[in-house]
Tab-separated table of C-alpha atoms and ligand atoms in Angstrom:
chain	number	residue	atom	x	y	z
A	1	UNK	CA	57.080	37.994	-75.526
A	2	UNK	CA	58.749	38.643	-78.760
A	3	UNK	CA	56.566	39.972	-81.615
A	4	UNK	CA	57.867	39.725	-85.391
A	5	UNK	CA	58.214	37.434	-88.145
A	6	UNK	CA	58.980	33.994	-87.218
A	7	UNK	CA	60.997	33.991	-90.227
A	8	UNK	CA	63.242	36.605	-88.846
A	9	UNK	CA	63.124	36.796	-85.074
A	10	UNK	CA	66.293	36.222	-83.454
A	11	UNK	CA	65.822	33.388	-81.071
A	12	UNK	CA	67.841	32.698	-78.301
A	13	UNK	CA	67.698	29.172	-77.208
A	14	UNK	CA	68.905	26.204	-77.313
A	15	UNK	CA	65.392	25.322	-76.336
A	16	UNK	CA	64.197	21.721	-75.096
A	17	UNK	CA	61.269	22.035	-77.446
A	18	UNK	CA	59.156	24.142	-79.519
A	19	UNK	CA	55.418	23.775	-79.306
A	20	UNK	CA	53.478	25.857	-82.879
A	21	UNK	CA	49.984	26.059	-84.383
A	22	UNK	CA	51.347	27.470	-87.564
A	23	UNK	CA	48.685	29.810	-89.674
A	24	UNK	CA	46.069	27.781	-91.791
A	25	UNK	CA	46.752	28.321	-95.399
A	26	UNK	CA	44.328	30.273	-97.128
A	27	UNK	CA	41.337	29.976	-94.661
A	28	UNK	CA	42.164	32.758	-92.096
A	29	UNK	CA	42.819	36.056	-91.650
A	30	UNK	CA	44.536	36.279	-88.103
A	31	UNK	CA	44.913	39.886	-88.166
A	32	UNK	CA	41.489	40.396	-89.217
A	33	UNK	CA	40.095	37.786	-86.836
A	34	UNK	CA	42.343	39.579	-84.008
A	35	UNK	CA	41.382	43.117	-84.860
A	36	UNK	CA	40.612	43.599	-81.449
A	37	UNK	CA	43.446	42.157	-79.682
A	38	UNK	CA	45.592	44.574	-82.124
A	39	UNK	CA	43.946	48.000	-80.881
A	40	UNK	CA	43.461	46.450	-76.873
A	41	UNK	CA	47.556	45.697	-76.657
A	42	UNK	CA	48.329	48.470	-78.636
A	43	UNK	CA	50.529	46.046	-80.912
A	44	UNK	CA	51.862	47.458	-84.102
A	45	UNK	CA	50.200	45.593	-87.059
A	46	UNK	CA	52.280	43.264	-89.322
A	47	UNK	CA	49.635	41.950	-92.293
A	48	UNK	CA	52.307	42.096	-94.851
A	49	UNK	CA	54.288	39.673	-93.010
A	50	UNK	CA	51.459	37.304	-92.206
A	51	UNK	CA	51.806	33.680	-93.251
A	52	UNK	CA	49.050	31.498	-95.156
A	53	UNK	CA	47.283	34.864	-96.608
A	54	UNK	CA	47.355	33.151	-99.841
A	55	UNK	CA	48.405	29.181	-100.395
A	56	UNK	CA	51.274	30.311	-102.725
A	57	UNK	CA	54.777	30.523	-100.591
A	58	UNK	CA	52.994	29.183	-97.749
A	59	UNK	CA	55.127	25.383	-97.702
A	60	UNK	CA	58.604	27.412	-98.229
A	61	UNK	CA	57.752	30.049	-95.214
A	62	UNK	CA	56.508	27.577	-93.061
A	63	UNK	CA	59.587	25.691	-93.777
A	64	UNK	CA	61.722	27.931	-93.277
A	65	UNK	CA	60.333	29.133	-89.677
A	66	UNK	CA	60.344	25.217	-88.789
A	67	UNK	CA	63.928	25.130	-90.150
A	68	UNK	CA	65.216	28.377	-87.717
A	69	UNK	CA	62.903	26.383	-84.538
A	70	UNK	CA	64.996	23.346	-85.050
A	71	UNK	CA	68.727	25.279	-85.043
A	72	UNK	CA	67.670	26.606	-81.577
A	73	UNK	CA	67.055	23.603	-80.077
A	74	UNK	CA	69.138	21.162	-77.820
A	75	UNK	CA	70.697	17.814	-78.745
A	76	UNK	CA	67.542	15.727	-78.482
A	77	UNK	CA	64.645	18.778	-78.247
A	78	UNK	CA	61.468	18.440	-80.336
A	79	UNK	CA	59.781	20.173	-82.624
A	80	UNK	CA	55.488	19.821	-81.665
A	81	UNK	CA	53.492	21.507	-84.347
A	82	UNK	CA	49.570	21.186	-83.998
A	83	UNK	CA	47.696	21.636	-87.711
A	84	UNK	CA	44.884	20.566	-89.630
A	85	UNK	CA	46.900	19.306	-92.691
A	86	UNK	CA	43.858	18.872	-94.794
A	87	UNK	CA	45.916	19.237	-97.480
A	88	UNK	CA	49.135	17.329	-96.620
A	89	UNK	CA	51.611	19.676	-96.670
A	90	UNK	CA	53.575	18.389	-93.437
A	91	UNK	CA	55.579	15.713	-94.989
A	92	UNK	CA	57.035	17.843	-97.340
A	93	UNK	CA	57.710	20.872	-94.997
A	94	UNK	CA	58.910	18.841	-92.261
A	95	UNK	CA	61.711	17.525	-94.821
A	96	UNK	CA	62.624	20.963	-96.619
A	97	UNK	CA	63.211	22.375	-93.175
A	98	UNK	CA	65.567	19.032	-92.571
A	99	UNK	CA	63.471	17.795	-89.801
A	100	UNK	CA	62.352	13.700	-89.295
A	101	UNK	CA	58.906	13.180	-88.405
A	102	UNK	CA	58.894	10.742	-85.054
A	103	UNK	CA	55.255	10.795	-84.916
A	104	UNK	CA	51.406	11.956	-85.837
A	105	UNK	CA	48.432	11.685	-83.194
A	106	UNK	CA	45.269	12.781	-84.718
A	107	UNK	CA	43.508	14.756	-81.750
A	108	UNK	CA	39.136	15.022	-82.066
A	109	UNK	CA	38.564	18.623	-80.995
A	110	UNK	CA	35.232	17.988	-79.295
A	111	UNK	CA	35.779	21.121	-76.710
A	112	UNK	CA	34.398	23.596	-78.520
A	113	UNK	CA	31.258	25.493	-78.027
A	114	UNK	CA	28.610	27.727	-79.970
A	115	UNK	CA	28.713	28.699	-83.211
A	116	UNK	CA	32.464	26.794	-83.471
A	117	UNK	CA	30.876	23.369	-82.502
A	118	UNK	CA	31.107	20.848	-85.223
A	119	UNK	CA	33.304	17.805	-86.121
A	120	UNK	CA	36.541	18.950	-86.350
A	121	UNK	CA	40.178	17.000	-85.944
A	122	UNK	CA	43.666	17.940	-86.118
A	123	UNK	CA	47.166	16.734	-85.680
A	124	UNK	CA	50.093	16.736	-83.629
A	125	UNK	CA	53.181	16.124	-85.516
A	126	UNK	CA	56.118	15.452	-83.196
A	127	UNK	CA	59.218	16.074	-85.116
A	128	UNK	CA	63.241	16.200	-84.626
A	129	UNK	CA	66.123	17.564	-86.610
B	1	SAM	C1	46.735	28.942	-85.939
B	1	SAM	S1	47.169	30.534	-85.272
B	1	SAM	C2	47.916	30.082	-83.754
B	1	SAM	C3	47.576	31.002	-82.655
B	1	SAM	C4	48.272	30.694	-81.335
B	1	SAM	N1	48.319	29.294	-81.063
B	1	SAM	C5	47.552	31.393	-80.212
B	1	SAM	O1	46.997	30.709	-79.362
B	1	SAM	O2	47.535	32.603	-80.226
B	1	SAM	C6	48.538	31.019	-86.293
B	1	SAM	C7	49.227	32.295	-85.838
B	1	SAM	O3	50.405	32.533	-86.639
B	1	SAM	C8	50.578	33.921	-86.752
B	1	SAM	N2	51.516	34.262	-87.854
B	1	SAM	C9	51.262	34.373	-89.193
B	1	SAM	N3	52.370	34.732	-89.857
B	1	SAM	C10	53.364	34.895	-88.935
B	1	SAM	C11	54.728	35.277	-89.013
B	1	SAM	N4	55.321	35.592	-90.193
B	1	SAM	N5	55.439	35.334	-87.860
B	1	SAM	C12	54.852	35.022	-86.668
B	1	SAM	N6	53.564	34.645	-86.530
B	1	SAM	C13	52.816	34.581	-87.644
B	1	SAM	C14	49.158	34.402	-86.999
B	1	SAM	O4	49.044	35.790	-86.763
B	1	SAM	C15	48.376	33.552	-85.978
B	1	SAM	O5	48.296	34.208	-84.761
């Protein structure tokens, strides 16, 4: 496991394919909602760093990370990246981090339980540089 900013993180590879949920922009606080997980691992915690805090920056970061995923992978690897794009964002992300959108499956979400029940759909994006 390597834990750091996606922006920066050197990555190995070449990979076949890299498989994301990217943050939500604006709607979630993942350190907040994974206080717990923070203090249990004993994982240093990086809220500076944290993407989708506000809306502003969030298209150029995410770009960027996409941008670094698709250098490390192999001649015809894929880029899968599983969002809510409520706000359609993807197009232009997908092209500012040079990558060609092959497809978009809309997936119902109809698993959940409790209090996180509700109507609630998302997509895959299948991408390639
Ligand atoms: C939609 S969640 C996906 C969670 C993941 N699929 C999982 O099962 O744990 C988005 C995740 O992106 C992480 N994130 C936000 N900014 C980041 C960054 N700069 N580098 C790496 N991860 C980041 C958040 O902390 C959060 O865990």
């Amino acid at each position: 496991m390597l834990h750091g900013d996606a922006r920066e993180l050197a990555l190995e590879g070449p990979f076949d394919g890299v498989v994301t949920s990217p943050p939500y922009p604006g709607l979630i606080d993942y350190h907040e909602q994974h206080a717990y997980a923070y203090e249990l691992l004993g994982l240093e915690r990086r809220d500076s760093e944290e993407i989708g805090r506000g809306v502003k920056g969030y298209c150029d970061d995410i770009a960027a990370v996409l941008a670094r995923a698709g250098r490390a992978l192999r001649p015809g690897g894929k880029i899968v990246v599983v969002v809510n794009d409520r706000r359609g964002l993807y197009d232009g992300i997908l092209t500012a981090a040079g990558l060609r959108l092959e497809d978009r499956l809309l997936r119902h979400v109809n698993r959940r339980t409790g209090r996180r029940k509700g109507e609630f759909y998302e997509e895959v994006l299948i991408a390639t540089p």
